[in-house]
Amino acid sequence: MKKALALILALLCLLSLTACGAKNQPAPAPSDTPTAEPAASESPAPTATPTPTPTPTPTPSPTPKPTATPKPTATPKPTATPKPSPTPTPTPKPTATPTPTREPISVPDDLVGTFVSDTPATITIAKNGDFELSIERLTQISGSASAAKAGYVVLDGTDASGAPIGFEFGTLDGAYQLVVVSSSWDLLPNGTSFRFVPEGQLKPAPAASDFVIMLPDDLMFDTLPKAVAVSPVAAAAGMGEITVKYYREGELLSGAPVDAGSYSFRIDVAEGESYRAVSDLTAADWNFTVTPAYVYEATGKLDNDVLVYTGEELCPELAIVIDERTRDTTMTPMVEGKDFVITEKHWINNVEVNQLDGADDAGWPTAIFVLQGIGNYQSTASLYLWFSIVPAEEPAPAPTAEPTPEPTAEPTPEPTPEPTAEPTPEPTPEPTAEPTPEPVPEVPSVPDNLAGNFVCEPSGKLSVKKDGSFTLKLNDTDKIEGKVAAVKAGFIVLDGKDPNGEPLSFEFGNRDNALRLVVTRSSWSGLSEGTKLDFKPEGAAETASVFSGGSLAIILGAAAAAVAAGVVIHNNKKKKKGA
């Protein structure tokens, strides 16, 4: 019996221990429940004991059910309670509300209203400081005045990016002005300003139709600037000063164009009495083209037009080329490689001393250059330039008498008398070498067709007498007199002196079916070597003309500067080719 009771007590102790273990390990609650069940199944064994002892009190063994209480482990859900964290809502924002505490602003009456600018921009300001600013094609800004000061108000607003922006608006130099004073926006940086006038007082802007355009009369290249004249129409009185700007392929030039090419132009107009200022005003038809000149208008000069006979071909080169149309203006030489290239060169009659046959100039030494225009010039032309071949001078054998060193025989005191020999003065016979005046004696009679009075327009006059004397008048002041030095087949040689007293020589006779005077020797700037003039008998119906590309103009002083520069032109235009 005692053994049975001991066994029951041991079982009860075991059950209580397992119950305590279950309480200490709630996580495996489900696994505890089955363990509790076998404990209950075993408990009937002791119930077989007939003892009515209150051992059934172990019924508390159902207490394992509370082991299911681990469900409260779900209580971590309260961790969601962090919801109260929204409490740190940006309560500081309400602190920005002090703006309403700003005292009301009263804008001065002269700054209240709508104002316009030629930008174009418009600003409207209310008496209480509210404003709206509109800048065309850029932005619209609204806000309010934060302060009113002497002559201006401070305006605060928000730019297109949402950042604050500040302005000052007031009067300056008699005009209304808006200045950006606080900005982080690149499109309206600090210092940007606009000038305004009250609405209704803005002057109209000039338009292209308000102007008269006058292009240059001659749009062919001639070394002169091609300036455009721009003036307002009669109905557009009150314009400011007009400035014309020229462009080539969009690039601004420093002035009116000179070179051949296509150009456009724009104008800047200053503010006037009736119109406001405007810049870069233009129109689709405000353009023009400068065309290249024709190279066949060119004349030239050789590097040497009087050469000495050598028995070989003489080939002088082209030294200067001038556009004949610039003779009375810039007289600017043409540049090889920029204005023209030489494609061919020829020389004829360039060996023997030149002799004219009196009928034409076929025997005259001639250099021929074929020019191809480039850049400011176009087309091709052949340039015929005459030159002279003169006989070679024989060297004078004067110093051969010097080998008389006889004084060397008595070197002692005799050297002093030696100067008496003075062979050096023997060159005095040189004056005898003045055969130049030789033509003066006995000259054959002047042919009848070359004697008389002859004229060359506009004021040249030549008088040749049968006795060989002649007088040449170039104008009212310059007069040349002299004698016939020689009579040759078809022409006569005239020798005289220029106004400076220097020798001057001509050839006068029939050439190219005209009575032509050719200057063959001259140091006078008023009448250059190679100049050719055509005369006619006094009283003849036809008018004589200059033959050598403008030489008459040089003679009469109209281009004295060109002569002074050494530019003498010889050019037979009858032989030019190309157009």
XYZ file of C-alpha atoms in Angstrom:
579
model
C 0.000 0.000 0.000
C 2.813 2.332 0.865
C 4.563 1.464 -2.317
C 1.462 2.388 -4.297
C 1.190 5.714 -2.525
C 4.875 6.398 -3.110
C 4.443 5.620 -6.758
C 1.473 7.960 -7.019
C 3.395 10.726 -5.288
C 6.342 10.240 -7.618
C 4.042 10.477 -10.593
C 2.478 13.640 -9.208
C 5.916 15.193 -8.673
C 6.871 14.281 -12.190
C 3.749 15.894 -13.531
C 4.332 19.077 -11.564
C 7.915 19.268 -12.794
C 6.845 18.900 -16.412
C 4.215 21.599 -15.815
C 6.887 23.972 -14.443
C 9.111 23.220 -17.414
C 6.297 24.004 -19.795
C 5.803 27.376 -18.138
C 9.472 28.214 -18.477
C 9.504 27.288 -22.221
C 6.414 28.853 -23.809
C 7.741 28.727 -27.398
C 7.262 25.026 -27.890
C 3.721 25.236 -26.450
C 2.208 23.005 -29.054
C 4.690 20.275 -28.254
C 3.776 20.576 -24.530
C 0.159 19.910 -25.076
C 0.742 16.390 -26.295
C 3.040 15.743 -23.395
C 0.270 16.823 -21.058
C -2.116 14.376 -22.646
C -0.053 11.304 -21.922
C 0.172 12.541 -18.378
C -3.593 12.577 -18.163
C -3.788 9.123 -19.743
C -1.469 7.737 -17.153
C -3.356 9.297 -14.288
C -6.182 6.729 -14.492
C -3.774 4.084 -13.389
C -3.685 5.379 -9.856
C -7.412 5.954 -9.943
C -7.657 2.176 -9.641
C -6.622 2.681 -6.069
C -9.698 2.401 -3.936
C -8.462 5.072 -1.626
C -10.849 7.956 -1.741
C -8.056 10.257 -0.855
C -8.290 13.704 -2.408
C -5.529 12.818 -4.774
C -7.811 13.870 -7.572
C -6.623 17.347 -6.635
C -3.897 16.840 -9.196
C -6.696 17.739 -11.586
C -4.894 21.054 -11.669
C -2.857 19.190 -14.283
C -5.206 20.721 -16.858
C -3.310 23.847 -16.083
C -1.069 22.899 -19.001
C -3.841 24.442 -21.137
C -2.632 27.810 -20.040
C 0.453 26.809 -21.938
C -1.583 27.870 -24.945
C -1.287 31.381 -23.517
C 1.891 31.822 -25.536
C -0.549 33.321 -28.042
C -0.006 36.604 -26.233
C 3.390 36.467 -27.945
C 1.486 38.128 -30.760
C 1.437 41.147 -28.511
C 4.518 42.474 -30.404
C 1.858 43.942 -32.725
C 1.759 46.916 -30.405
C 5.152 47.671 -31.939
C 3.111 49.266 -34.711
C 2.396 51.966 -32.197
C 5.255 54.021 -33.748
C 2.366 55.604 -35.629
C 2.551 58.369 -33.094
C 5.879 59.262 -34.827
C 3.976 61.571 -37.252
C 3.947 63.928 -34.317
C 7.292 65.398 -35.594
C 5.300 66.959 -38.483
C 7.147 70.072 -39.785
C 5.630 72.258 -37.150
C 8.326 74.872 -38.105
C 6.324 75.656 -41.256
C 3.692 77.390 -39.283
C 6.524 79.579 -38.062
C 6.748 81.014 -41.661
C 3.293 82.379 -41.134
C 4.716 85.496 -39.496
C 4.490 87.044 -43.001
C 1.019 88.211 -42.288
C 2.487 90.109 -39.389
C 4.189 92.395 -41.956
C 2.778 95.869 -41.747
C 0.741 96.910 -44.793
C 2.733 98.808 -47.452
C 1.377 101.924 -49.095
C 3.021 102.395 -52.511
C 3.576 106.041 -53.577
C 0.979 107.163 -56.102
C 3.545 107.804 -58.850
C 4.601 104.117 -58.694
C 1.049 102.746 -58.799
C -0.386 101.592 -62.112
C 0.665 99.742 -65.249
C 4.008 100.445 -66.875
C 5.346 99.101 -70.194
C 8.822 98.585 -71.641
C 10.051 98.092 -75.205
C 11.749 94.837 -74.074
C 8.740 94.098 -74.232
C 7.702 93.785 -70.586
C 4.793 94.975 -68.426
C 4.537 95.541 -64.674
C 1.409 96.391 -62.719
C 1.682 97.599 -59.098
C -1.305 98.091 -56.740
C -1.495 100.640 -53.968
C -1.152 97.887 -51.324
C 2.113 96.656 -52.960
C 0.798 93.623 -54.849
C 2.471 93.394 -58.252
C 2.551 91.323 -61.444
C 5.538 91.320 -63.807
C 5.349 89.866 -67.319
C 8.434 89.602 -69.509
C 7.515 88.415 -72.996
C 8.893 85.002 -73.987
C 10.556 84.636 -70.567
C 8.402 84.580 -67.418
C 5.581 85.921 -65.296
C 6.249 86.810 -61.651
C 3.835 87.993 -58.969
C 4.379 89.045 -55.372
C 4.116 92.037 -53.067
C 6.119 95.025 -51.900
C 8.158 94.512 -48.742
C 9.248 98.121 -48.296
C 8.635 101.566 -49.674
C 11.607 103.930 -49.710
C 12.363 107.357 -51.093
C 11.719 107.132 -54.826
C 11.338 103.358 -55.075
C 9.706 100.227 -53.642
C 11.193 96.808 -52.858
C 9.262 93.950 -54.506
C 9.511 90.291 -53.466
C 8.323 87.392 -55.604
C 9.147 83.871 -56.751
C 10.946 83.019 -59.992
C 10.076 80.206 -62.411
C 12.185 77.718 -60.419
C 10.318 78.493 -57.177
C 13.205 80.423 -55.613
C 12.720 83.878 -54.106
C 13.596 86.893 -56.278
C 13.730 90.562 -55.367
C 13.419 93.805 -57.361
C 13.582 97.524 -56.840
C 11.192 99.659 -58.871
C 11.361 103.427 -58.996
C 12.353 106.534 -60.936
C 15.878 107.161 -62.198
C 16.978 109.940 -64.570
C 13.383 110.837 -65.249
C 12.420 107.290 -66.257
C 10.901 104.315 -64.464
C 13.353 101.480 -63.919
C 13.083 97.917 -62.593
C 16.339 96.381 -61.294
C 16.912 92.766 -60.178
C 18.629 92.976 -56.736
C 18.288 89.426 -55.354
C 18.215 86.451 -57.724
C 19.636 82.954 -58.113
C 18.037 82.474 -61.546
C 20.469 82.529 -64.480
C 17.894 84.061 -66.822
C 17.398 87.083 -64.551
C 20.744 87.671 -62.816
C 21.398 90.447 -60.353
C 21.812 93.814 -62.011
C 19.413 93.126 -64.901
C 17.362 96.262 -65.514
C 14.366 97.343 -67.565
C 13.202 100.863 -68.380
C 9.473 101.497 -68.289
C 7.028 104.260 -69.106
C 3.420 104.595 -67.964
C 1.033 102.649 -70.172
C -0.001 104.689 -73.183
C 3.201 106.738 -73.264
C 5.478 104.202 -75.024
C 6.757 105.530 -78.384
C 6.235 103.277 -81.402
C 9.124 101.140 -82.571
C 10.563 101.850 -86.057
C 9.720 99.277 -88.742
C 11.567 98.409 -91.954
C 8.755 100.007 -93.946
C 9.541 103.365 -92.285
C 12.782 103.725 -94.278
C 13.909 104.461 -97.827
C 16.870 102.330 -98.991
C 19.293 103.630 -101.657
C 21.856 101.105 -102.920
C 25.072 102.339 -104.612
C 24.657 103.293 -108.282
C 27.630 101.180 -109.372
C 27.781 97.733 -107.773
C 30.810 96.567 -109.763
C 34.109 96.322 -107.884
C 36.209 99.474 -108.307
C 38.271 99.579 -105.061
C 35.723 101.986 -103.505
C 33.394 101.175 -100.559
C 29.798 100.361 -101.518
C 27.765 102.259 -98.903
C 23.977 102.010 -98.533
C 22.011 105.208 -97.796
C 19.105 104.752 -95.332
C 16.669 107.549 -94.474
C 13.185 107.642 -92.897
C 10.156 108.156 -95.084
C 8.470 111.547 -94.849
C 5.666 110.143 -92.704
C 8.131 108.785 -90.135
C 9.490 112.092 -88.867
C 11.092 112.152 -85.422
C 13.515 109.220 -85.884
C 16.831 109.176 -84.027
C 20.273 108.765 -85.600
C 20.569 105.826 -88.016
C 23.652 103.565 -88.133
C 24.055 101.070 -91.001
C 25.898 97.790 -90.276
C 27.113 95.436 -93.023
C 27.377 91.643 -92.867
C 28.959 88.983 -95.069
C 27.825 85.428 -94.374
C 26.564 86.575 -90.984
C 29.862 88.175 -89.950
C 29.817 91.874 -89.026
C 32.158 94.023 -91.153
C 34.026 97.093 -89.933
C 32.478 99.291 -92.623
C 30.910 99.371 -96.084
C 32.130 96.460 -98.259
C 34.715 96.884 -101.021
C 35.411 93.402 -102.403
C 33.158 91.465 -104.753
C 30.605 89.286 -102.934
C 27.100 89.144 -101.421
C 26.219 91.298 -98.421
C 23.286 92.115 -96.130
C 22.788 95.111 -93.870
C 20.949 96.057 -90.677
C 20.341 99.357 -88.936
C 20.420 100.654 -85.381
C 18.106 103.597 -84.707
C 18.607 105.814 -81.653
C 15.592 107.088 -79.723
C 14.081 110.119 -81.380
C 11.369 112.625 -80.678
C 8.611 110.360 -81.971
C 10.138 106.852 -82.075
C 11.918 104.686 -79.554
C 15.308 103.070 -80.149
C 15.700 99.790 -82.010
C 18.697 97.582 -82.844
C 19.508 95.187 -85.726
C 16.426 96.145 -87.737
C 16.475 94.426 -91.146
C 14.261 92.990 -93.862
C 14.444 90.016 -96.229
C 15.351 92.246 -99.192
C 18.010 94.288 -97.397
C 20.929 92.783 -99.279
C 23.028 93.424 -102.391
C 25.895 91.936 -104.416
C 29.142 93.556 -105.563
C 30.108 91.985 -108.893
C 33.722 91.393 -110.059
C 35.177 93.921 -112.505
C 36.380 92.943 -115.975
C 40.109 92.446 -116.275
C 40.102 93.930 -119.778
C 39.789 97.371 -118.158
C 43.400 96.960 -117.005
C 46.446 98.810 -118.288
C 50.036 98.249 -117.253
C 53.696 99.247 -117.162
C 56.827 97.206 -117.857
C 59.728 96.986 -115.423
C 61.877 98.543 -118.183
C 60.553 100.077 -121.377
C 63.875 101.305 -122.810
C 66.396 98.507 -123.354
C 69.843 98.490 -124.974
C 70.522 96.348 -128.026
C 72.414 93.123 -127.199
C 71.781 91.009 -130.293
C 69.578 88.673 -128.244
C 65.901 88.660 -127.361
C 64.954 91.286 -124.810
C 62.007 90.347 -122.584
C 60.891 93.014 -120.113
C 58.417 91.814 -117.466
C 55.111 93.215 -116.288
C 55.701 95.510 -113.276
C 52.406 97.285 -112.550
C 48.794 96.601 -113.543
C 46.148 99.262 -112.930
C 42.376 99.057 -113.257
C 41.743 101.938 -115.671
C 38.473 102.752 -113.875
C 40.397 103.627 -110.692
C 42.763 106.114 -112.359
C 40.842 109.129 -111.061
C 40.090 107.631 -107.621
C 42.282 105.239 -105.632
C 44.775 104.353 -108.399
C 45.230 101.053 -106.583
C 47.519 98.584 -108.421
C 46.055 95.162 -109.104
C 47.811 92.286 -107.306
C 49.001 89.217 -109.185
C 47.649 86.063 -107.530
C 44.805 87.990 -105.876
C 43.217 89.903 -108.759
C 44.706 88.155 -111.798
C 47.100 85.475 -112.995
C 49.285 85.610 -116.108
C 48.492 82.629 -118.307
C 50.662 83.521 -121.331
C 53.630 85.772 -122.179
C 54.907 86.747 -125.642
C 57.441 89.239 -127.002
C 57.688 90.334 -130.647
C 60.226 92.469 -132.516
C 62.376 92.248 -129.407
C 65.885 91.795 -130.872
C 66.731 94.616 -133.288
C 66.799 98.342 -132.661
C 63.243 99.460 -133.224
C 62.518 101.286 -136.505
C 59.019 102.474 -137.343
C 58.056 102.291 -141.002
C 55.651 105.238 -140.735
C 52.594 103.226 -141.686
C 51.776 101.475 -138.416
C 53.414 100.169 -135.275
C 54.041 96.671 -136.604
C 57.792 96.986 -136.085
C 57.639 98.302 -132.542
C 58.964 95.932 -129.827
C 55.937 94.651 -127.945
C 55.340 92.578 -124.805
C 52.045 90.662 -124.698
C 50.581 89.335 -121.438
C 47.363 87.292 -121.273
C 45.597 87.970 -117.963
C 42.937 85.796 -116.297
C 40.830 87.654 -113.757
C 40.314 86.093 -110.294
C 38.836 87.301 -107.000
C 37.588 90.832 -107.641
C 38.039 90.430 -111.423
C 36.600 88.214 -114.122
C 37.161 87.270 -117.805
C 40.460 87.352 -119.721
C 42.344 90.011 -121.672
C 45.554 90.435 -123.638
C 47.694 93.373 -122.531
C 49.961 94.865 -125.237
C 52.829 97.000 -123.883
C 55.401 98.688 -126.135
C 59.048 99.218 -125.335
C 62.111 100.604 -127.112
C 65.424 99.008 -128.101
C 68.192 101.578 -128.484
C 71.700 101.107 -129.975
C 74.489 100.094 -127.635
C 77.004 102.875 -126.897
C 80.659 102.217 -127.789
C 83.038 102.692 -124.827
C 85.293 105.779 -125.092
C 89.045 104.821 -125.042
C 90.200 108.060 -123.322
C 92.264 106.749 -120.383
C 94.752 104.878 -122.725
C 97.073 107.944 -122.757
C 97.877 107.411 -119.069
C 100.608 104.765 -119.539
C 103.237 107.611 -119.961
C 105.129 106.972 -116.723
C 108.317 108.762 -118.035
C 108.793 110.666 -114.774
C 109.915 107.359 -113.226
C 113.267 107.925 -115.005
C 114.144 110.884 -112.694
C 112.373 110.207 -109.445
C 114.410 112.669 -107.318
C 113.164 116.283 -107.609
C 111.315 116.006 -110.878
C 107.960 114.643 -109.531
C 106.749 118.148 -108.830
C 106.728 119.284 -112.455
C 104.931 116.115 -113.340
C 101.527 117.620 -112.509
C 102.231 119.986 -115.403
C 101.719 117.020 -117.674
C 98.239 116.852 -116.216
C 96.935 114.178 -118.507
C 93.860 114.097 -116.341
C 92.384 117.304 -117.770
C 92.569 115.687 -121.181
C 88.977 114.479 -120.702
C 88.130 118.063 -121.628
C 87.719 116.887 -125.183
C 84.572 115.213 -123.826
C 82.597 118.392 -124.507
C 83.412 117.654 -128.133
C 81.342 114.509 -127.586
C 78.298 116.763 -127.596
C 77.117 115.609 -130.975
C 73.562 115.746 -129.610
C 73.070 119.305 -130.854
C 74.379 118.062 -134.222
C 70.836 117.776 -135.559
C 70.624 121.555 -135.377
C 72.803 122.103 -138.398
C 71.328 121.463 -141.804
C 68.137 119.525 -141.394
C 66.235 118.325 -144.445
C 63.039 120.186 -145.135
C 60.007 119.018 -143.101
C 57.551 117.011 -145.234
C 54.490 119.038 -146.183
C 52.084 116.667 -144.400
C 53.975 117.160 -141.108
C 54.298 120.934 -141.303
C 51.548 123.188 -140.036
C 49.313 123.498 -137.008
C 47.848 120.434 -135.308
C 45.515 120.062 -132.296
C 44.798 117.396 -129.693
C 41.680 117.651 -127.539
C 41.073 119.219 -125.151
C 43.858 121.831 -125.164
C 46.982 120.407 -126.838
C 48.465 122.252 -129.839
C 51.551 121.479 -131.997
C 52.988 123.899 -134.552
C 55.756 122.638 -136.921
C 57.377 124.995 -139.433
C 59.125 124.090 -142.676
C 62.394 125.484 -141.302
C 62.310 122.787 -138.585
C 61.284 124.854 -135.568
C 58.308 123.686 -133.499
C 56.154 124.751 -130.567
C 54.112 122.339 -128.386
C 51.501 123.712 -125.995
C 49.957 121.266 -123.575
C 47.782 123.796 -121.772
C 47.692 127.499 -120.985
C 50.896 127.351 -118.927
C 53.170 124.577 -120.259
C 54.979 125.373 -123.513
C 57.818 123.460 -125.214
C 59.926 124.816 -128.094
C 62.685 123.233 -130.133
C 63.979 122.104 -133.523
C 63.513 119.170 -135.849
C 66.494 116.898 -135.184
C 65.940 114.437 -138.022
C 63.557 113.550 -140.805
C 62.880 109.859 -141.315
C 60.540 107.733 -143.373
C 57.075 108.791 -142.317
C 58.028 110.780 -139.185
C 60.279 113.537 -137.838
C 62.355 113.692 -134.636
C 61.783 116.788 -132.474
C 64.220 117.945 -129.767
C 63.366 120.575 -127.165
C 63.487 121.331 -123.456
C 60.845 120.837 -120.823
C 59.730 123.652 -118.439
C 62.587 122.624 -116.096
C 65.203 123.083 -118.835
C 65.840 119.348 -119.267
C 66.098 117.679 -122.719
C 62.860 116.406 -124.225
C 62.492 114.414 -127.484
C 59.510 113.344 -129.612
C 58.724 111.472 -132.781
C 55.877 112.872 -134.855
C 54.396 111.198 -137.893
C 51.781 108.917 -139.448
C 51.021 105.798 -137.404
C 47.862 103.718 -137.437
C 46.328 106.175 -139.915
C 46.742 108.996 -137.395
C 49.183 111.814 -136.773
C 50.786 110.624 -133.564
C 53.267 112.305 -131.219
C 55.371 109.853 -129.165
C 57.532 110.982 -126.204
C 60.869 109.164 -126.613
C 62.934 111.000 -124.005
C 61.738 112.825 -120.904
C 62.554 113.351 -117.221
C 59.623 115.697 -116.697
C 56.796 114.359 -114.537
C 54.257 116.242 -116.647
C 55.069 114.281 -119.805
C 56.343 110.719 -119.352
C 58.360 108.650 -121.777
C 56.187 106.464 -123.973
C 53.191 108.832 -123.854
C 51.398 108.854 -127.203
C 49.015 111.567 -128.403
C 46.936 111.638 -131.575
C 46.643 114.995 -133.349
C 44.619 116.264 -136.264
C 45.248 119.186 -138.547
C 43.795 122.358 -137.105
C 40.253 122.821 -138.384
C 39.694 119.133 -139.218
C 36.240 117.708 -138.401
C 37.283 114.656 -136.410
C 38.403 114.856 -132.799
C 41.794 113.458 -131.873
C 41.992 111.170 -128.865
C 44.502 109.927 -126.321
C 46.029 106.672 -127.486
C 47.930 105.495 -124.429
C 45.298 104.724 -121.826
C 44.835 108.013 -120.032
C 48.199 109.708 -120.766
C 46.484 112.943 -121.762
C 44.931 113.125 -118.319
C 48.424 112.832 -116.897
C 49.692 115.605 -119.185
C 46.907 117.972 -118.224
C 47.524 117.402 -114.512
C 44.333 115.508 -113.710
C 46.371 112.584 -112.387
C 49.640 114.221 -111.407
C 49.783 112.062 -108.296
C 49.784 108.944 -110.447
C 52.721 110.240 -112.468
C 54.595 111.182 -109.318
C 54.184 107.588 -108.181
C 55.934 106.464 -111.365
C 52.908 104.807 -112.946
C 53.000 105.355 -116.691
C 50.603 103.328 -118.798
C 51.177 102.176 -122.378
C 48.256 100.219 -123.721
C 46.839 99.778 -127.190
C 43.169 99.117 -126.402
C 42.508 98.287 -130.029
C 44.359 95.035 -129.448
C 42.642 93.900 -126.273
C 40.821 90.606 -126.295
C 38.317 88.884 -124.064
C 35.248 90.213 -122.327
